[in-house]
Structures are given as C-alpha cells and as structure tokens.
CSV table of C-alpha atoms in Angstrom, one decimal:
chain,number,residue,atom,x,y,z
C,412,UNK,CA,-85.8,-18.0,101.6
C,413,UNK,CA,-87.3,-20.2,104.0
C,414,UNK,CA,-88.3,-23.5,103.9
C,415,UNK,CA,-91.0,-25.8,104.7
C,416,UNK,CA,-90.9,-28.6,107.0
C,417,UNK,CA,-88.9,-30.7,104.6
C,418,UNK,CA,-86.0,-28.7,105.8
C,419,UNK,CA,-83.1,-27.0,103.2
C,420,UNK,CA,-83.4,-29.5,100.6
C,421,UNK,CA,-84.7,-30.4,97.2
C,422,UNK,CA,-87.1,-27.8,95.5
C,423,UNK,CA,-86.4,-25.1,98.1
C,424,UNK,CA,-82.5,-25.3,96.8
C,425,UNK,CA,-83.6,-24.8,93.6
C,426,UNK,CA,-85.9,-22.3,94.0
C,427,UNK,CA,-83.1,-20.8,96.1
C,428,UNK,CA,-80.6,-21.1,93.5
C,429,UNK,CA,-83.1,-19.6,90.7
C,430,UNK,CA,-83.6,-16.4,92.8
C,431,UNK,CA,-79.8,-15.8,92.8
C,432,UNK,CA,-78.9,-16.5,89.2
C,433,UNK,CA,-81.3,-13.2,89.1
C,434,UNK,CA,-78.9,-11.4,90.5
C,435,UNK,CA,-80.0,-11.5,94.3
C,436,UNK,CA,-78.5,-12.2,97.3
C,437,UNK,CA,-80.3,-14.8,98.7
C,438,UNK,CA,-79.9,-16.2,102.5
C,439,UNK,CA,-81.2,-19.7,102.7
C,440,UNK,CA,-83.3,-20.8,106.2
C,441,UNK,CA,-83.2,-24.3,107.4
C,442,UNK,CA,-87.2,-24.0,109.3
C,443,UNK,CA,-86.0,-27.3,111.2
C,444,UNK,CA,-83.0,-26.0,112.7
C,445,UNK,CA,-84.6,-22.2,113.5
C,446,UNK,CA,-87.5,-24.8,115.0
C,447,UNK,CA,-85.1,-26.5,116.9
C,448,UNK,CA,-83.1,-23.7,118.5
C,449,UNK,CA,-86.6,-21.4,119.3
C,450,UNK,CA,-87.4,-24.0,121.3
C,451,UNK,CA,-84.6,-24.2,123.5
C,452,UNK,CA,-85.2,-20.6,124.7
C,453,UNK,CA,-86.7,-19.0,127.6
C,454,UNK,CA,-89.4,-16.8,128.1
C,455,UNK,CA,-93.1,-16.9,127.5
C,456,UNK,CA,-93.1,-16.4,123.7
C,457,UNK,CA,-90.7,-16.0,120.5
C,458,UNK,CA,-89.4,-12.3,118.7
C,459,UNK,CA,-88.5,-14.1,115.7
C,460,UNK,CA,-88.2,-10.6,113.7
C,461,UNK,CA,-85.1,-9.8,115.5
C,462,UNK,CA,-83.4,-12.9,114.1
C,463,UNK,CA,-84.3,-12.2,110.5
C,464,UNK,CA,-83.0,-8.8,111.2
C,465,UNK,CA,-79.8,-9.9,112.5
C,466,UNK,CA,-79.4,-12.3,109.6
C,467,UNK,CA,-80.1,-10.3,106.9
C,468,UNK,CA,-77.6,-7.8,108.7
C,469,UNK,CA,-75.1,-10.2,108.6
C,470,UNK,CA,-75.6,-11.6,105.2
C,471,UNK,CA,-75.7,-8.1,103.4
C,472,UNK,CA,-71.9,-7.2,105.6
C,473,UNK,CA,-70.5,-10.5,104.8
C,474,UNK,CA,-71.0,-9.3,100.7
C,475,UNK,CA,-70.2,-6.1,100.6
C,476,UNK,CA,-73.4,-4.3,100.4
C,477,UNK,CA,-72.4,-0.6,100.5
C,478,UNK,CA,-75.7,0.7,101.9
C,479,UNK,CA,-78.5,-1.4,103.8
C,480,UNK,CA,-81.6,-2.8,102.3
C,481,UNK,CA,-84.6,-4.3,103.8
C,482,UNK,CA,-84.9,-7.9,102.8
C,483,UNK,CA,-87.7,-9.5,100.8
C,484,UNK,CA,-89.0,-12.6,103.0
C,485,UNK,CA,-90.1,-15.9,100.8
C,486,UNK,CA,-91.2,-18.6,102.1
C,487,UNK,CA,-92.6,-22.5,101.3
C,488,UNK,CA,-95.2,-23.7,103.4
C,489,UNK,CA,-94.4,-23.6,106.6
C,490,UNK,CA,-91.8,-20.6,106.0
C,491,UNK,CA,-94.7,-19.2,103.9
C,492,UNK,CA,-96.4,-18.9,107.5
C,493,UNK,CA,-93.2,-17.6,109.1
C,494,UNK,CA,-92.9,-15.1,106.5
C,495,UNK,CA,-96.4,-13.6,107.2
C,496,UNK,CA,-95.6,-13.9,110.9
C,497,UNK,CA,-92.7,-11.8,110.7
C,498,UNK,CA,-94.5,-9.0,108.4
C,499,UNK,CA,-96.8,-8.9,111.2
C,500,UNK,CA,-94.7,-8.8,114.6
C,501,UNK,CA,-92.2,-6.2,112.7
C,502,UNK,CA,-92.3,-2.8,112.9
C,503,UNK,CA,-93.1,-1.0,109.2
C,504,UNK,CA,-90.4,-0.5,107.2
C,505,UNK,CA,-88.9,-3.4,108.4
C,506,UNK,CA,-88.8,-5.8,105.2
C,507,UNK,CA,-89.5,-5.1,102.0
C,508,UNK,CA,-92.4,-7.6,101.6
C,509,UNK,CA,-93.1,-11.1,101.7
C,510,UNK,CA,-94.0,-13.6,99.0
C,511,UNK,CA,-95.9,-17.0,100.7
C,512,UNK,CA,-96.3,-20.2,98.5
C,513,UNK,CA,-98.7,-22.6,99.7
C,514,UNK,CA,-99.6,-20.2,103.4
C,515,UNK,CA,-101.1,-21.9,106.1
C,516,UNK,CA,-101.8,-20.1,109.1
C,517,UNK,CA,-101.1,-22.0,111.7
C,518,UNK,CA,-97.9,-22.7,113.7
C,519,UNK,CA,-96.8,-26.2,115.5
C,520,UNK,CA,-94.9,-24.8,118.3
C,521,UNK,CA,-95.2,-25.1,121.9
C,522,UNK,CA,-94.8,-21.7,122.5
C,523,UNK,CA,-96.4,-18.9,120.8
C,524,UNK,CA,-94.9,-15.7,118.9
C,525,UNK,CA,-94.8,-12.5,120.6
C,526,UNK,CA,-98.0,-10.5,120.0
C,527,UNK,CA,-96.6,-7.2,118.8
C,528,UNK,CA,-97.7,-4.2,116.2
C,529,UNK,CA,-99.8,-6.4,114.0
C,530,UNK,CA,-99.3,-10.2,114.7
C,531,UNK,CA,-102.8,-11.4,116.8
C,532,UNK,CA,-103.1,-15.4,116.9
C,533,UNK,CA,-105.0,-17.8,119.6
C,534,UNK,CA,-104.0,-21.3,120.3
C,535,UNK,CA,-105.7,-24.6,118.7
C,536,UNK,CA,-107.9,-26.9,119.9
C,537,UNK,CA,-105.3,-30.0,120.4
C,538,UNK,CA,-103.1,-27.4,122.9
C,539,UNK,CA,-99.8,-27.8,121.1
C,540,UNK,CA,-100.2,-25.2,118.1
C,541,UNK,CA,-101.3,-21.9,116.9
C,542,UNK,CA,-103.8,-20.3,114.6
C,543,UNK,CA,-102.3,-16.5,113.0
C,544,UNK,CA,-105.2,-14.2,112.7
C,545,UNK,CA,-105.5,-11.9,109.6
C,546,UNK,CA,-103.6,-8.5,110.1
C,547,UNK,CA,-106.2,-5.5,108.9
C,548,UNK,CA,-102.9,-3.5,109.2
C,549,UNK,CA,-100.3,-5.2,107.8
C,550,UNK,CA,-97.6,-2.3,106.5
C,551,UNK,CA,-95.7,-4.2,104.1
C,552,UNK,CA,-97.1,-6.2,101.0
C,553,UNK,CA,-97.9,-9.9,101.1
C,554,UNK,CA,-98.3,-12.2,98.0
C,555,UNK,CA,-99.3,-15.7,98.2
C,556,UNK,CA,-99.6,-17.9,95.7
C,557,UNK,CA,-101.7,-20.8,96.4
C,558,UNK,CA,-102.5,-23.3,94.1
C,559,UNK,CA,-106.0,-24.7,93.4
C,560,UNK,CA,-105.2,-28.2,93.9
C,561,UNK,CA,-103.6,-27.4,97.3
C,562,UNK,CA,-104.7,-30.5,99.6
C,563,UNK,CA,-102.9,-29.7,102.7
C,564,UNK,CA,-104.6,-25.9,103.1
C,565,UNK,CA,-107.7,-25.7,100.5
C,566,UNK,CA,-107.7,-22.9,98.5
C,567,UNK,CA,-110.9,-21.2,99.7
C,568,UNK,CA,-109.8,-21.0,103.8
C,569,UNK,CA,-106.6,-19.1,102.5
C,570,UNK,CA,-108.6,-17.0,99.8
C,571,UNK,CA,-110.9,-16.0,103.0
C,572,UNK,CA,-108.2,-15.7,105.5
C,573,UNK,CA,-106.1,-12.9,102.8
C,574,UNK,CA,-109.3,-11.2,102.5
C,575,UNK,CA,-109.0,-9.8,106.4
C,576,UNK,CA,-105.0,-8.9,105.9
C,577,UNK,CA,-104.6,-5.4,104.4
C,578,UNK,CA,-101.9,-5.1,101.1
C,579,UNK,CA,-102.3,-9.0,100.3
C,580,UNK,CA,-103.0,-10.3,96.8
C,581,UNK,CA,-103.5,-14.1,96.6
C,582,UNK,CA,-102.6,-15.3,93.3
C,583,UNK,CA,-104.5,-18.4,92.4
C,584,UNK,CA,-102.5,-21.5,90.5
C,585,UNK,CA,-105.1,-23.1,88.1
C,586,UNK,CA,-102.6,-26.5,88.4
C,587,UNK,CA,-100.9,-26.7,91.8
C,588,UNK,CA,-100.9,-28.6,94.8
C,589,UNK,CA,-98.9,-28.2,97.7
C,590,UNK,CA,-96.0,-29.7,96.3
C,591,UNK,CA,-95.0,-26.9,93.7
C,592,UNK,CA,-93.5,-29.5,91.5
C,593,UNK,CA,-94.3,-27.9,87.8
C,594,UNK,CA,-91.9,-24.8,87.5
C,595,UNK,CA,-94.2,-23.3,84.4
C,596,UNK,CA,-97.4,-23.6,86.8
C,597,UNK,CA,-96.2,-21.1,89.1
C,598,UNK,CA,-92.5,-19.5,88.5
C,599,UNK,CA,-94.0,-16.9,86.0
C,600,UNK,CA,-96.3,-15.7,88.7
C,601,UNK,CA,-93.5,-15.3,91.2
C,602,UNK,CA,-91.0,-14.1,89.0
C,603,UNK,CA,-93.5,-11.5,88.6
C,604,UNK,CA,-94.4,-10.6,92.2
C,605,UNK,CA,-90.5,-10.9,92.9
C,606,UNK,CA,-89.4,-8.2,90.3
C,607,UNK,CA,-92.2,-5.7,91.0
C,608,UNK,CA,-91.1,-6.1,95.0
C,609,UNK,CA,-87.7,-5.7,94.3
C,610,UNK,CA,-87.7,-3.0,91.6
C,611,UNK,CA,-89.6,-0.9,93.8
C,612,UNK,CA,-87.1,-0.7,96.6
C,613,UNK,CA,-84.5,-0.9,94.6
C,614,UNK,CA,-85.0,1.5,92.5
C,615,UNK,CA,-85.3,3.8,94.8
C,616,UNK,CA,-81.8,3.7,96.3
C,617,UNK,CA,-79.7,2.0,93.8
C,618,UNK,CA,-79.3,1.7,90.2
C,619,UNK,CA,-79.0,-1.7,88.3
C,620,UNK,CA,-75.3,-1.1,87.0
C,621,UNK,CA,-74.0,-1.0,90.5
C,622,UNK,CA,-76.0,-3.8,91.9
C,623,UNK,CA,-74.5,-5.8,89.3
C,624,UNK,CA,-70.6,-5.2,90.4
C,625,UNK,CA,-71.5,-6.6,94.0
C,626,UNK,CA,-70.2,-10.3,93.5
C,627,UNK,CA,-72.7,-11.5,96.4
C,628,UNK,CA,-75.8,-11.6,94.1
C,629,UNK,CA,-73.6,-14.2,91.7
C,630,UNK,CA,-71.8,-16.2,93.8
C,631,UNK,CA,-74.3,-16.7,96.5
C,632,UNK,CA,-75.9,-20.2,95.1
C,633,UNK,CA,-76.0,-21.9,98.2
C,634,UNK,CA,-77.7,-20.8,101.4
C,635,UNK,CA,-75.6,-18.5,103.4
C,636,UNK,CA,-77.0,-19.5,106.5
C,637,UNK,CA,-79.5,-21.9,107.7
C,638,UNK,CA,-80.3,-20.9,111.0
C-alpha cells in the first residue's frame, strides 16, 4: 500500500489496516521517505520496480510464505501514480495488478523513471516534473477508482487518459473527492476489485485453508516497511 503525499498516516493506515484484517499481508510505503531516498541516487533516471520487487521479497520471507506470490500494488494518489508506473516499467508477470484511488499521471521528481517495457512519459512544462503516458500494452490489470467530485485530477482527463491503457477499468465514485473520506462511497467498490484480483492468483496456487494458518496475514496491522 502506498501512500500519497500526506506520507504513512491517517486514512492510508486505515485503509492499510482494513486490507489485513482480510486476511492479507499488507507492506505499508511511506511515498515521502521512497521520495527522499530516489533522490539521493545516481544515474540518469529511477528502476523503481526493482525496489518493490525486493520488498515484496522481503516481506513475504520475513512471514513465512511457503511459495512466492506476485504482489498486488495499491496506491492513494500519488502512490496511485506510482502504482501504474511500476505496472508499466515491470516486466509481465511481475505483479499481480494494481488498484489506483484518485490516479494522476504526473510525477514531481527531478529525475524521471526509467523508460522500459511499457512506461513512455515526457517532462512538463515548469521543468521539474513528469507527465506518464497511457500504456496500450499494459500486461497486468489496472483499476482506478476516481471519484466524480475529484478537484485535484477532474474526472474526465483520468476517464480519457485510462481509455489509451490496455486492461484498465476506471470505476467512477458518484460522491468522492480526492479526499476518500466516506468509507461506504468507495470501500464496496474496492473490496470488489481487491477480491476478484486476489482470488484469481490465488486461487490458482493456493487454497484458502492454508492461507489462513500463515500468521502474517493477521498480525501484519501495521506497515512492515516504509521505504
């Protein structure tokens, strides 16, 4: 789960915590800190896949997982950007999926992301940030849900940007803003695209009676990591 730029606090705790009482293991991402230490790196521009990669890894080792599984990416905000970047710069088969509340598509770093398998973008007007372009071949699914009364990103520029990304559904909130506040707006709807995601994978290497004897999906409440 990774946050927006409020950093790992408030909603994004408890939407954190929700996700695990479902019996999931979820790994928490601080986007200030990640911000923070991509920045301090060299080279021309950032492979953030490979640090998801190693996280998830890590996290999945640390509990016990018997036998891999690709991570689902969710994001608020600006982790709902990071989470499409990282479907696009990743190889196929490399996550699960992503799930995007409130996606804009730009980025407000100095350097840009590595332009690899499907992740295009081309840099703003004001120098200092980053437009992503829409992936035609992204090979994992994407679902954002974007709420109606979004005033940071209006609905319509994200309804036409998901319209160039191949498997991407936009679910439209009748009663959100960018804020998420109202649970009942919008958890149904995620809930849903969470399950199906997971289910699918899932249940294709595991069966729910021995996913429920790995302790990590119930004790992990708090973020394992924010990197």
């Amino acid at each position: 789960m990774i946050s927006g730029d409020g950093g790992w606090k408030f909603g994004v705790i408890d939407f954190a915590k929700h996700f695990a009482e479902r019996n999931s293991l979820v790994i928490g991402v601080d986007i200030l800190r990640y911000y923070d230490d991509l920045m301090k790196r060299d080279g021309e521009c950032l492979h953030i896949a490979t640090d998801f990669i190693a996280l998830a890894t890590e996290g999945e080792k640390r509990y016990g997982i018997p036998e891999f599984l690709e991570p689902l990416l969710m994001g608020y905000s600006s982790g709902a950007t990071m989470v499409y970047a990282l479907l696009c710069q990743s190889r196929p088969g490399t996550f699960q999926g992503g799930i995007s509340l409130g996606f804009c598509p730009d980025v407000e770093l100095p350097k840009p992301f590595c332009e690899s398998n499907g992740l295009k973008l081309h840099p703003m007007v004001n120098g200092k940030s980053f437009d992503l372009d829409p992936d035609s071949k992204l090979s994992e699914p994407w679902v954002v849900l974007h709420g109606k009364l979004d005033q940071v990103r209006n609905f319509k520029n994200t309804a036409d940007f998901i319209t160039g990304c191949s498997d991407a559904v936009l679910i439209p909130l009748e009663r959100v803003g960018h804020g998420f506040s109202r649970w009942p707006d919008f958890m149904p709807q995620w809930e849903q695209a969470f399950d199906k995601m997971t289910a699918q994978k899932i249940g294709s290497t595991h069966n729910d009676a021995a996913l429920e004897h790995h302790p990590g999906f119930r004790r992990s409440r708090q973020p394992l990591s924010t990197a």
